[in-house]
Coordinates of C-alpha atoms and ligand atoms in Angstrom, one line a residue:
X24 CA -7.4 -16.2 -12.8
X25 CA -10.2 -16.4 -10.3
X26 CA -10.5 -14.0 -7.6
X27 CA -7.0 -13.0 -5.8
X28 CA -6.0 -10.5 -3.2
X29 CA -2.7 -9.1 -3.2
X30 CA -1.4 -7.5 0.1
X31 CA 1.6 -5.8 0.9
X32 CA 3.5 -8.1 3.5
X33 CA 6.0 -6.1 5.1
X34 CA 5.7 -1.9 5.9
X35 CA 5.0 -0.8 2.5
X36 CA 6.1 -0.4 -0.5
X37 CA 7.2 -3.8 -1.4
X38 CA 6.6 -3.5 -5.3
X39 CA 2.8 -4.2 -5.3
X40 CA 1.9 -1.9 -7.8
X41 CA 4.5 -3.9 -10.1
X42 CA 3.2 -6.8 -9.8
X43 CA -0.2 -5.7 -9.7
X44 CA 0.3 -4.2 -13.0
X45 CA 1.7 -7.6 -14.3
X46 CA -1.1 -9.8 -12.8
X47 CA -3.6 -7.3 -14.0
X48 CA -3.4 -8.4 -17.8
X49 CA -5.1 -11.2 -17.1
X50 CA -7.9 -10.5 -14.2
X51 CA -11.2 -8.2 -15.5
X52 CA -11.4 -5.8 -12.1
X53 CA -8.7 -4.1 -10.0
X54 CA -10.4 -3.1 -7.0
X55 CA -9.1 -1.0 -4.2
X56 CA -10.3 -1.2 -1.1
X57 CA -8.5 0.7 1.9
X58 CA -6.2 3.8 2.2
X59 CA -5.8 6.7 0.2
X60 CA -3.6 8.6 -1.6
X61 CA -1.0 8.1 1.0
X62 CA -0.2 4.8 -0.8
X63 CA 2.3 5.2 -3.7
X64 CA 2.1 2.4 -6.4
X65 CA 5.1 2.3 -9.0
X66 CA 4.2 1.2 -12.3
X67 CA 7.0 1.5 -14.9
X68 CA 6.0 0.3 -19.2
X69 CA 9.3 0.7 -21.3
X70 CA 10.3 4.3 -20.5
X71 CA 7.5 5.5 -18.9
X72 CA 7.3 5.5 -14.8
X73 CA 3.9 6.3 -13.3
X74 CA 3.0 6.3 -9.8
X75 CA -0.9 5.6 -8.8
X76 CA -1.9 7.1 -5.7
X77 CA -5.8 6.1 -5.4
X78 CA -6.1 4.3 -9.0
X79 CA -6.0 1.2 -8.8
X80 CA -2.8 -0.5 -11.0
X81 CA -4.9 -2.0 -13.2
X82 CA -5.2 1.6 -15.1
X83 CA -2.4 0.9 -17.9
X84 CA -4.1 -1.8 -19.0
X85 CA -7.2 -1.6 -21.9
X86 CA -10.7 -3.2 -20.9
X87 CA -10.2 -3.6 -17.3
X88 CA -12.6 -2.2 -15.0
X89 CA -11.2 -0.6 -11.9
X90 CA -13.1 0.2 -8.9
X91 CA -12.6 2.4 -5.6
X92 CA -14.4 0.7 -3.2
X93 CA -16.2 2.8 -0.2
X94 CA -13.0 1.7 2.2
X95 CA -10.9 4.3 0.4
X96 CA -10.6 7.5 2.2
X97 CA -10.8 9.0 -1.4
X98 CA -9.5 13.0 -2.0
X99 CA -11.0 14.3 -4.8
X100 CA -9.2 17.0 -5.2
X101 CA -5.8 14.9 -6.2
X102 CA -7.9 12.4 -7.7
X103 CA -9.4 14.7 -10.4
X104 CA -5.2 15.6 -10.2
X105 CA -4.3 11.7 -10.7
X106 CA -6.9 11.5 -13.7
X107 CA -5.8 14.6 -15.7
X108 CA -2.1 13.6 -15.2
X109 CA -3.1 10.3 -17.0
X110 CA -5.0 12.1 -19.5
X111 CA -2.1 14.4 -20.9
X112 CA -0.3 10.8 -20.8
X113 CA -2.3 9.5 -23.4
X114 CA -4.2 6.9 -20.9
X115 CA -8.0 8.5 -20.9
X116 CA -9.6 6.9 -17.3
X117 CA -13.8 7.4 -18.4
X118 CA -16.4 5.6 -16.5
X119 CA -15.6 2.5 -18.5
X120 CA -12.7 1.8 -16.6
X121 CA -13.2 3.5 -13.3
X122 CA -15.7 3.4 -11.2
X123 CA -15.9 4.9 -7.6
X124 CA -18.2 3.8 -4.6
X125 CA -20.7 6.0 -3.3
X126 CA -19.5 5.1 -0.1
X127 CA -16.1 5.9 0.3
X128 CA -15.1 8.6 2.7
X129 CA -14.1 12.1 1.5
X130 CA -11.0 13.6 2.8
X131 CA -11.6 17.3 3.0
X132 CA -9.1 20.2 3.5
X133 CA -10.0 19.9 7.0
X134 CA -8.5 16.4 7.1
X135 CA -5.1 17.1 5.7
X136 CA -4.6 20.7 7.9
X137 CA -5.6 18.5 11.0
X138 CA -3.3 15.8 10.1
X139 CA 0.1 17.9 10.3
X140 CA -1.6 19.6 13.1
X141 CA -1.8 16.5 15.0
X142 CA 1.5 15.3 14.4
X143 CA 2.9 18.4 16.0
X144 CA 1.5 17.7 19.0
X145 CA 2.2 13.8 18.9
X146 CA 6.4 15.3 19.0
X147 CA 8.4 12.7 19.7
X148 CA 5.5 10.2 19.5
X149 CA 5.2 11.4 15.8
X150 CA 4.0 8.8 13.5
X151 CA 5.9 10.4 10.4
X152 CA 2.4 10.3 8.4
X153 CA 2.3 10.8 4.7
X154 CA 0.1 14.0 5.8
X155 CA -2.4 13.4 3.3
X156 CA -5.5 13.5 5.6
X157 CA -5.8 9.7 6.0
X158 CA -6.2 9.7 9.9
X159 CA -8.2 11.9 11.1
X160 CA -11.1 11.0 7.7
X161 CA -11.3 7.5 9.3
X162 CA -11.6 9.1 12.6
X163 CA -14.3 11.2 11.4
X164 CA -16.0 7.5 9.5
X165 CA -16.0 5.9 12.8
X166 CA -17.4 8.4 15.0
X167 CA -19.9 8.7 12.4
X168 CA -19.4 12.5 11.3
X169 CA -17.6 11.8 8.0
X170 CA -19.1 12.6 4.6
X171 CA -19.0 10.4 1.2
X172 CA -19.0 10.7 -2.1
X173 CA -22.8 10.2 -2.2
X174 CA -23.0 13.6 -0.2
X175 CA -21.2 15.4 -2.4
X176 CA -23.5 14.6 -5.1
X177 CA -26.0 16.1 -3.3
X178 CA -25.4 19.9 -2.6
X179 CA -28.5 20.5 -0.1
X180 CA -27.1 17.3 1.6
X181 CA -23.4 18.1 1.4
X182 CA -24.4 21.8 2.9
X183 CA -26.3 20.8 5.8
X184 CA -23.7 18.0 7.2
X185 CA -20.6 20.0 6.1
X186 CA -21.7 23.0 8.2
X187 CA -22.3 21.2 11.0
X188 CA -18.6 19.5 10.8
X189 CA -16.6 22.4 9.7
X190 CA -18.5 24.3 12.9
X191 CA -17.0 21.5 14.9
X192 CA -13.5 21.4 12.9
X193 CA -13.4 25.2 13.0
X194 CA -13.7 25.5 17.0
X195 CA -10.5 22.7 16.8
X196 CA -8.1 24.6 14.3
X197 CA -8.8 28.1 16.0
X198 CA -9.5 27.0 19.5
X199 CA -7.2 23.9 20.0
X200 CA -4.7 24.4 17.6
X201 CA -4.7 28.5 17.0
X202 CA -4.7 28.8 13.2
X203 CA -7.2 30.3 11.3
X204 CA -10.3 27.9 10.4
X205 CA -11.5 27.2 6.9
X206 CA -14.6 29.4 5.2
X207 CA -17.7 27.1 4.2
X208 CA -19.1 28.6 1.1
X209 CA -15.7 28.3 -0.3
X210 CA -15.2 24.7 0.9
X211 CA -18.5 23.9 -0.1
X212 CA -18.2 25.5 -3.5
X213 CA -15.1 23.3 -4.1
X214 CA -16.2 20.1 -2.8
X215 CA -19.4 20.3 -4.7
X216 CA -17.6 21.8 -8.0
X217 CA -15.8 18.7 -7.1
X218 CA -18.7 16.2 -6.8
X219 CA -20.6 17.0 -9.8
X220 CA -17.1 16.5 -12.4
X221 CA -16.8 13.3 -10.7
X222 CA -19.7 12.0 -10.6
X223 CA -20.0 10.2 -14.0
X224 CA -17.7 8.1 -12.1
X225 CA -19.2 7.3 -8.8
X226 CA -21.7 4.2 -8.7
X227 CA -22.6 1.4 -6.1
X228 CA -19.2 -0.4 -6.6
X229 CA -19.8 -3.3 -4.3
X230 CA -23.1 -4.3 -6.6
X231 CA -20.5 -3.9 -9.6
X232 CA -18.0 -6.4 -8.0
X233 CA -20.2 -8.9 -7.1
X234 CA -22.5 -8.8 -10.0
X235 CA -18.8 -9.2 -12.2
X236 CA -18.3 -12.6 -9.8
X237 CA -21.2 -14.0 -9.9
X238 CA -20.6 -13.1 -14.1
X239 CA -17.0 -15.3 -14.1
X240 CA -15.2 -12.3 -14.1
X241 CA -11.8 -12.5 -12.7
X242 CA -11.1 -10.0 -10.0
X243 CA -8.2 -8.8 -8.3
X244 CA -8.1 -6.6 -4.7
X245 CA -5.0 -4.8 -4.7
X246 CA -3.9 -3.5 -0.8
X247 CA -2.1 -0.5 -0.2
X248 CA 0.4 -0.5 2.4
X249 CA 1.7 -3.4 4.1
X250 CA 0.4 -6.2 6.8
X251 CA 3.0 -3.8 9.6
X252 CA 1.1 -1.3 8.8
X253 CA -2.2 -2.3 9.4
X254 CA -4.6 -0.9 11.7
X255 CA -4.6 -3.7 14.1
X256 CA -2.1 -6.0 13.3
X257 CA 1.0 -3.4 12.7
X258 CA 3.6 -2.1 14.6
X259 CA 0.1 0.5 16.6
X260 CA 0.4 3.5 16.9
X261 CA 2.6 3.6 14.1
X262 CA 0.8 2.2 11.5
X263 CA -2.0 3.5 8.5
X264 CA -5.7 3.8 9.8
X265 CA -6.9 0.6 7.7
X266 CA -7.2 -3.3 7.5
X267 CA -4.3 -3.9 4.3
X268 CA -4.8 -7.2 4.4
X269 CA -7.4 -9.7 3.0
X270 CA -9.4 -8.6 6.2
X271 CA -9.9 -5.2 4.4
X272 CA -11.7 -6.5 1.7
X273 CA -15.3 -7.6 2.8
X274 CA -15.9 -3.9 4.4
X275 CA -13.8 -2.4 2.1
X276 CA -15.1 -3.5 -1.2
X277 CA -18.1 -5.0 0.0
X278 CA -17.4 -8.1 -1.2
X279 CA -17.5 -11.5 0.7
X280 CA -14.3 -12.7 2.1
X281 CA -14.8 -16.3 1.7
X282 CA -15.2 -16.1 -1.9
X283 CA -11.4 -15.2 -2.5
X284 CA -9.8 -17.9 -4.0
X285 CA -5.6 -17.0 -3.8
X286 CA -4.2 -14.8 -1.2
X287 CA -0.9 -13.7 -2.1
X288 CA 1.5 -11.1 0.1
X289 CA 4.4 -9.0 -2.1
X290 CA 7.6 -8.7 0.1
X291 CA 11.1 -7.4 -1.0
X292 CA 14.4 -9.5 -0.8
X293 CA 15.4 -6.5 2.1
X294 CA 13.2 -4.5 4.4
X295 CA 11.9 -0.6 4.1
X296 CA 9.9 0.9 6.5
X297 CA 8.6 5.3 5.9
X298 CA 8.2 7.2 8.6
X299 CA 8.6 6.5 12.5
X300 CA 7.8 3.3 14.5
X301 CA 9.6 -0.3 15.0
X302 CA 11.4 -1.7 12.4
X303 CA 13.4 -4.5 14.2
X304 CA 15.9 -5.2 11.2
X305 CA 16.5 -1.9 10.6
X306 CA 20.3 -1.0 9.5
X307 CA 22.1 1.8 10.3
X308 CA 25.2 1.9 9.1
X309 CA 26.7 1.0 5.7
X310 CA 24.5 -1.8 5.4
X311 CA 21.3 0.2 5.5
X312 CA 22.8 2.9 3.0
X313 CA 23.9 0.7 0.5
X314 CA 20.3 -0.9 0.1
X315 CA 18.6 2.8 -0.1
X316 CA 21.2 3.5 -3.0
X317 CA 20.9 0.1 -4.6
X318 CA 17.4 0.3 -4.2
X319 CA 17.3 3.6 -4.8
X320 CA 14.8 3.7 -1.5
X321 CA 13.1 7.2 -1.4
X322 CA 9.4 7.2 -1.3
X323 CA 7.1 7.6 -4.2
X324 CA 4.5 9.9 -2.6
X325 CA 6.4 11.9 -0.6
X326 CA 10.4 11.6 -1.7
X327 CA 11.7 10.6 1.7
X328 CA 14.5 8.3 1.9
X329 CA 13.2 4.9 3.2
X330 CA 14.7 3.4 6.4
X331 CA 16.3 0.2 5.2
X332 CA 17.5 -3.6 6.5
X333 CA 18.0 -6.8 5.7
X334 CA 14.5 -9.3 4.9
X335 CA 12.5 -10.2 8.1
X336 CA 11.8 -13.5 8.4
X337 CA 9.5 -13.9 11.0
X338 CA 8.2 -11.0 10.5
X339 CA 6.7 -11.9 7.3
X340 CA 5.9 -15.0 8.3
X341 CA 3.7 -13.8 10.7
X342 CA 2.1 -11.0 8.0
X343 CA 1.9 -14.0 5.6
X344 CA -0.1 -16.2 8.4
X345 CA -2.5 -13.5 9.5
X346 CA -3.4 -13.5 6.0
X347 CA -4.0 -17.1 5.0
X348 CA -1.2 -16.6 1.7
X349 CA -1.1 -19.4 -0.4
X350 CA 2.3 -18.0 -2.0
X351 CA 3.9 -14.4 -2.1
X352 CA 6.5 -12.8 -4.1
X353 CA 9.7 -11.9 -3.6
X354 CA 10.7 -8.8 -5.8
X355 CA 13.7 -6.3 -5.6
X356 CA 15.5 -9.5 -5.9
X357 CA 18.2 -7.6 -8.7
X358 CA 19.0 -5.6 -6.0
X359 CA 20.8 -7.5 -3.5
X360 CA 23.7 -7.9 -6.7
X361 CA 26.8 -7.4 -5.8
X362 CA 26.4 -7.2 -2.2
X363 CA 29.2 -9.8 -0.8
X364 CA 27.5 -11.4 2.2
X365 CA 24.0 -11.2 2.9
X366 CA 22.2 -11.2 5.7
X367 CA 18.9 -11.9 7.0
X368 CA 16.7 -12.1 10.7
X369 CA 16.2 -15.0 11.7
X370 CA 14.7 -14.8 15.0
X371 CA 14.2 -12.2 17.6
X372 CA 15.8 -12.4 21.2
X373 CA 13.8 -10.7 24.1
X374 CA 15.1 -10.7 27.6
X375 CA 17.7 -13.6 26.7
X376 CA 14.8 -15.8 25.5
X377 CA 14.8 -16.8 21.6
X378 CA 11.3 -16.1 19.8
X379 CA 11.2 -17.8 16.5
X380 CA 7.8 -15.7 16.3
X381 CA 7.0 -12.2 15.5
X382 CA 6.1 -10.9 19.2
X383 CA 2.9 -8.8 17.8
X384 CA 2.2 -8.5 21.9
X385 CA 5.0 -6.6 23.0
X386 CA 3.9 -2.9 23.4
X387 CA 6.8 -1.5 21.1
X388 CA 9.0 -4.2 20.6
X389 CA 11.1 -2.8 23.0
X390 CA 14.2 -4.4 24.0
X391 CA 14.0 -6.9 20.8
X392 CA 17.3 -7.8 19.4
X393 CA 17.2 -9.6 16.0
X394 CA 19.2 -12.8 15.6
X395 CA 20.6 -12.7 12.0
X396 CA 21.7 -15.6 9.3
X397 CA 24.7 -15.4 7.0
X398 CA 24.0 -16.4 3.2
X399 CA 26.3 -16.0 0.5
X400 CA 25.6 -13.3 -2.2
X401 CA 26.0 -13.0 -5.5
X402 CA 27.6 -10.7 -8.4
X403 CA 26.1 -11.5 -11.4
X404 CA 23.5 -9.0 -13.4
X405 CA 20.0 -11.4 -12.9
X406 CA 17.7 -8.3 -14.6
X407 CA 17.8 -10.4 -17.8
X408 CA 17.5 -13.5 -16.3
X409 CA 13.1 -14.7 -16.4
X410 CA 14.2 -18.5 -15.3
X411 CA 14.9 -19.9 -12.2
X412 CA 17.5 -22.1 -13.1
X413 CA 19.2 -19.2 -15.4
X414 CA 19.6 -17.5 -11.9
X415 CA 23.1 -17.8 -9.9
X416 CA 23.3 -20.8 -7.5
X417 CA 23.8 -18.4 -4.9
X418 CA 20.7 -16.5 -6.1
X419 CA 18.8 -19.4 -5.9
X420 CA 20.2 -21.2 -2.8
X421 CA 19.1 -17.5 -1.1
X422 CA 15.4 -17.8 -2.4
X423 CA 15.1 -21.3 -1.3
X424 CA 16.8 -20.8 2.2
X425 CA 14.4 -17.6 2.8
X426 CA 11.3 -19.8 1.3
X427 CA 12.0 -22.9 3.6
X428 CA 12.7 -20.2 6.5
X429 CA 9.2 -18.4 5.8
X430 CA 7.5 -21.7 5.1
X431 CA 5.4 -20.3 2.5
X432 CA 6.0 -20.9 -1.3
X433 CA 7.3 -18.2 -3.8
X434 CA 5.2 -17.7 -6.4
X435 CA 7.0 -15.0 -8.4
X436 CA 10.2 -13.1 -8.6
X437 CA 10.8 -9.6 -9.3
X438 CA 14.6 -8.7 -10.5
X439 CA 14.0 -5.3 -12.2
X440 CA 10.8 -2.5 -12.2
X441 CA 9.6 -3.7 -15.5
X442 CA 6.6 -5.1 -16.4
X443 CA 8.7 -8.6 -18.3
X444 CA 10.9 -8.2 -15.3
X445 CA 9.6 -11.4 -13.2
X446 CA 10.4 -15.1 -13.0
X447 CA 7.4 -17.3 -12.3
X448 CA 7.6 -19.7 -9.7
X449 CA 4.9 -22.5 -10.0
X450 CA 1.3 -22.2 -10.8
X451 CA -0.5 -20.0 -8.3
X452 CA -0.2 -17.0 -10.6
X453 CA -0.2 -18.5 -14.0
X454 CA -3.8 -17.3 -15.6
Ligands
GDP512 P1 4.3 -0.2 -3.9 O1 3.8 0.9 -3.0 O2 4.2 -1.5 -3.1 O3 3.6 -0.3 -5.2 O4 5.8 0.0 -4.2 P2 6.5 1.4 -4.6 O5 6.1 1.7 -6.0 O6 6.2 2.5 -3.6 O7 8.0 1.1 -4.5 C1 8.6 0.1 -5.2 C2 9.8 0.6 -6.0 O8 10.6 -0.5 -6.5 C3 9.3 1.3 -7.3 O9 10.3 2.3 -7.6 C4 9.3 0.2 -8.3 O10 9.5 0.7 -9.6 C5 10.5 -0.6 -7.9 N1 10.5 -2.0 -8.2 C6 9.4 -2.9 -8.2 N2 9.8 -4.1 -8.4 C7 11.2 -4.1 -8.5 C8 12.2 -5.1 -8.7 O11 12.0 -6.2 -8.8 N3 13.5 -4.6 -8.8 C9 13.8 -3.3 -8.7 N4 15.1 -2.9 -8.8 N5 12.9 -2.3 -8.5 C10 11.6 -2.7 -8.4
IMO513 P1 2.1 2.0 -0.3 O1 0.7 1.6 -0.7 C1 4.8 3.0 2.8 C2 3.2 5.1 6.3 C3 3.6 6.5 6.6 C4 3.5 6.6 8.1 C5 2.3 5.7 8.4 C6 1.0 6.4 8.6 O2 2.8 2.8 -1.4 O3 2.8 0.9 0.1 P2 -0.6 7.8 7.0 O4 -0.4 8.9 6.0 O5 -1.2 6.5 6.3 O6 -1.4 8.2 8.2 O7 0.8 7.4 7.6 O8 2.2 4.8 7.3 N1 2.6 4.8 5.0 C7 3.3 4.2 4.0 N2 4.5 3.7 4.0 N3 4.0 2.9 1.8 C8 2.7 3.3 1.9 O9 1.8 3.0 0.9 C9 2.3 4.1 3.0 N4 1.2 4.7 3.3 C10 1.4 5.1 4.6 O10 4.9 6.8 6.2 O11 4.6 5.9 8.7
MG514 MG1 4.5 2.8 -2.4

């Protein structure tokens, strides 16, 4: 397989860590390049579940090399957590199968206290964050104060800038927000304790992936998140503070875009959306709270139940689109069994006027009203079934009618949280 990024297409969660598992026994580099630990990825081998926050997906498997790149807003403090969980596991993660950049951006205690601050004062306008500190360490990488892991190596370094932001960040928590503000030595004590256990792993990643390209190596960036949750593309201001798409990648892993060869979006069979902010399909009633228990919907890094609806059309067309996918893959498939009727959007209606187009422009997508389409369901068991033809007719007339609707092809099915669980569709995929 040559070099492939797979994005999340809809608002999360949409099985990538799954399928990036699967794809990853036969690419040489996972490489993560945006988000944090706020992303949840589900990886489950026989009996054993495991859930990578800032690995990257690629861990379970032997002789891979996986990478952090500098876009990650990377917390050390559950990242040396994620390792050692690993570790009692039986999966040992050494320099020889993860590397971190130099660059990427540390989130401090600071971060994750001003993040829950913050979204008390948003109140109604909360975003519903996964209050790991992701915001407000981008904020601090764009206006230029934010510290990487290349600081933290260096504890003259990491003293002098740390001072001068926690004087800053101090003045905020006790004069903005009234809570007590945090005590240098003893944050610079930890981060640096920090730094120097982890920095066996911490090297110029971007020189590492493109020296394994320009080798033949096979590499594949897995996104975090989804396309509606992307910086600039998503449903603002509810959305992550990254680019999750292929856009992500050249800053992000510091890799040149125009050397990806396959772009490939994961979406569910149904819609799930965390925290606040537009979901236009969104169910309510029965509907919505017979997918969460089907699906069994409740998020992987912070147990809340999902907000759930029937599959988007348009809306993943358009994340599809803005993304240049040559295929995606449809997974949760199993769990639209037994349904009776199913039900998808087909369009959007604004003002009485049809849009067969996701309407990125509206402010909040205010006054939208989704138009939906019937299709028959099915009741047959399909988490056996690793053929398309073995599938249901109804099964299969429902992929083909969502396919020819989204206009992209389906280049893999997912009909169970297993590893064998997948029916492939075509080539795009195959190694
Ligand atoms: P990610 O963040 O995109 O990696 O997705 P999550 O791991 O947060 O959520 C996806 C959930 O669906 C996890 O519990 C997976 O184990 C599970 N899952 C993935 N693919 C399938 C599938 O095809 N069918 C079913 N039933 N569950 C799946
Ligand atoms: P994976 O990679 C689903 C959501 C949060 C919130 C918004 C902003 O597992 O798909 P943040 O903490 O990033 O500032 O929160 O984004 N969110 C996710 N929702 N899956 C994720 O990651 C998410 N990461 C963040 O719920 O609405
Ligand atoms: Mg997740």
């Amino acid at each position: 397989m040559a070099t492939i990024s797979v994005f999340g297409a809809q608002w999360g969660d949409e099985g990538k860590g799954k399928i990036i598992d699967r794809l990853a026994a036969d690419v040489d580099l996972i490489v993560r390049y945006q988000g944090g630990a706020n992303a949840g990825h589900t990886v489950v081998v026989g009996e054993e579940k495991y859930v990578l926050h800032l690995i990257p997906s690629g861990i379970l498997h032997r002789g891979r090399l996986n990478v952090i790149g500098g876009g990650v807003a990377l917390d050390p403090v559950l990242l040396e957590e994620e390792i050692q969980g690993l570790a009692e596991r039986g999966i040992e993660v050494t320099p020889a199968n993860l590397q971190i950049s130099a660059t990427s951006h540390v989130i401090f205690e600071h971060h994750r206290r001003l993040d829950h601050l913050s979204e008390h004062w948003r109140g109604e306008g909360r975003i519903g964050t996964t209050g790991r500190g992701i915001g407000p360490c981008y904020a601090d990488k764009a206006a230029r104060t934010g510290l990487r892991m290349a600081d933290l190596l260096e504890p003259s370094r990491c003293q002098t800038r740390l001072r001068a932001v926690l004087a800053e960040k101090n003045a905020i928590l006790e004069g903005v927000h009234g809570v007590e503000g945090l005590d240098l030595d003893e944050q610079l004590e930890r981060y640096t304790a920090l730094g120097e256990r982890l920095a066996c792993f911490v090297t110029d990643a971007g020189a590492a992936v493109r020296r394994a390209h320009r080798e033949g190596q096979s590499i594949l960036f897995e996104g975090a998140q989804g396309v509606m949750l992307d910086l600039d593309h998503g449903t603002y201001p509810f959305v992550t503070s990254s680019s999750t798409g292929v856009g992500g990648i050249g800053g992000g892993a510091g890799f040149p875009p125009q050397k990806i060869d396959r772009a490939v979006g994961i979406a569910k069979a149904y819609c799930t959306r965390v925290g606040e902010g537009p979901f236009p399909g969104e169910e309510h009633g029965e509907a919505g709270d017979a997918i969460r228990r089907a699906g069994n919907e409740f998020g992987a890094t912070t147990g809340r139940p999902r907000r759930c609806g029937w599959l988007d059309v348009p809306a993943l067309r358009y994340a599809l689109e803005l993304n240049g996918a040559d295929g995606w893959v449809m997974t949760n498939l199993d769990v639209l069994t037994g349904f009776g009727d199913l039900s998808y959007v087909a369009a959007y209606e604004v003002d009485g006027e049809r849009h067969e187009e996701y309407p990125a422009h509206l402010a909040d997508l205010a006054g939208l009203r989704t138009v939906t389409r019937e299709a028959p369901g099915w009741e047959e068991d399909i988490t056996a079934v690793r053929r398309f033809e073995d599938l249901p007719p109804a099964a299969r007339a429902y992929v083909e009618e969502i396919e020819a609707a989204v206009g992209v092809p389906i280049a893999m099915l997912s009909v169970g949280p297993e590893r064998d669980q997948v029916i492939p569709r075509g080539d795009l995929l195959s190694p």
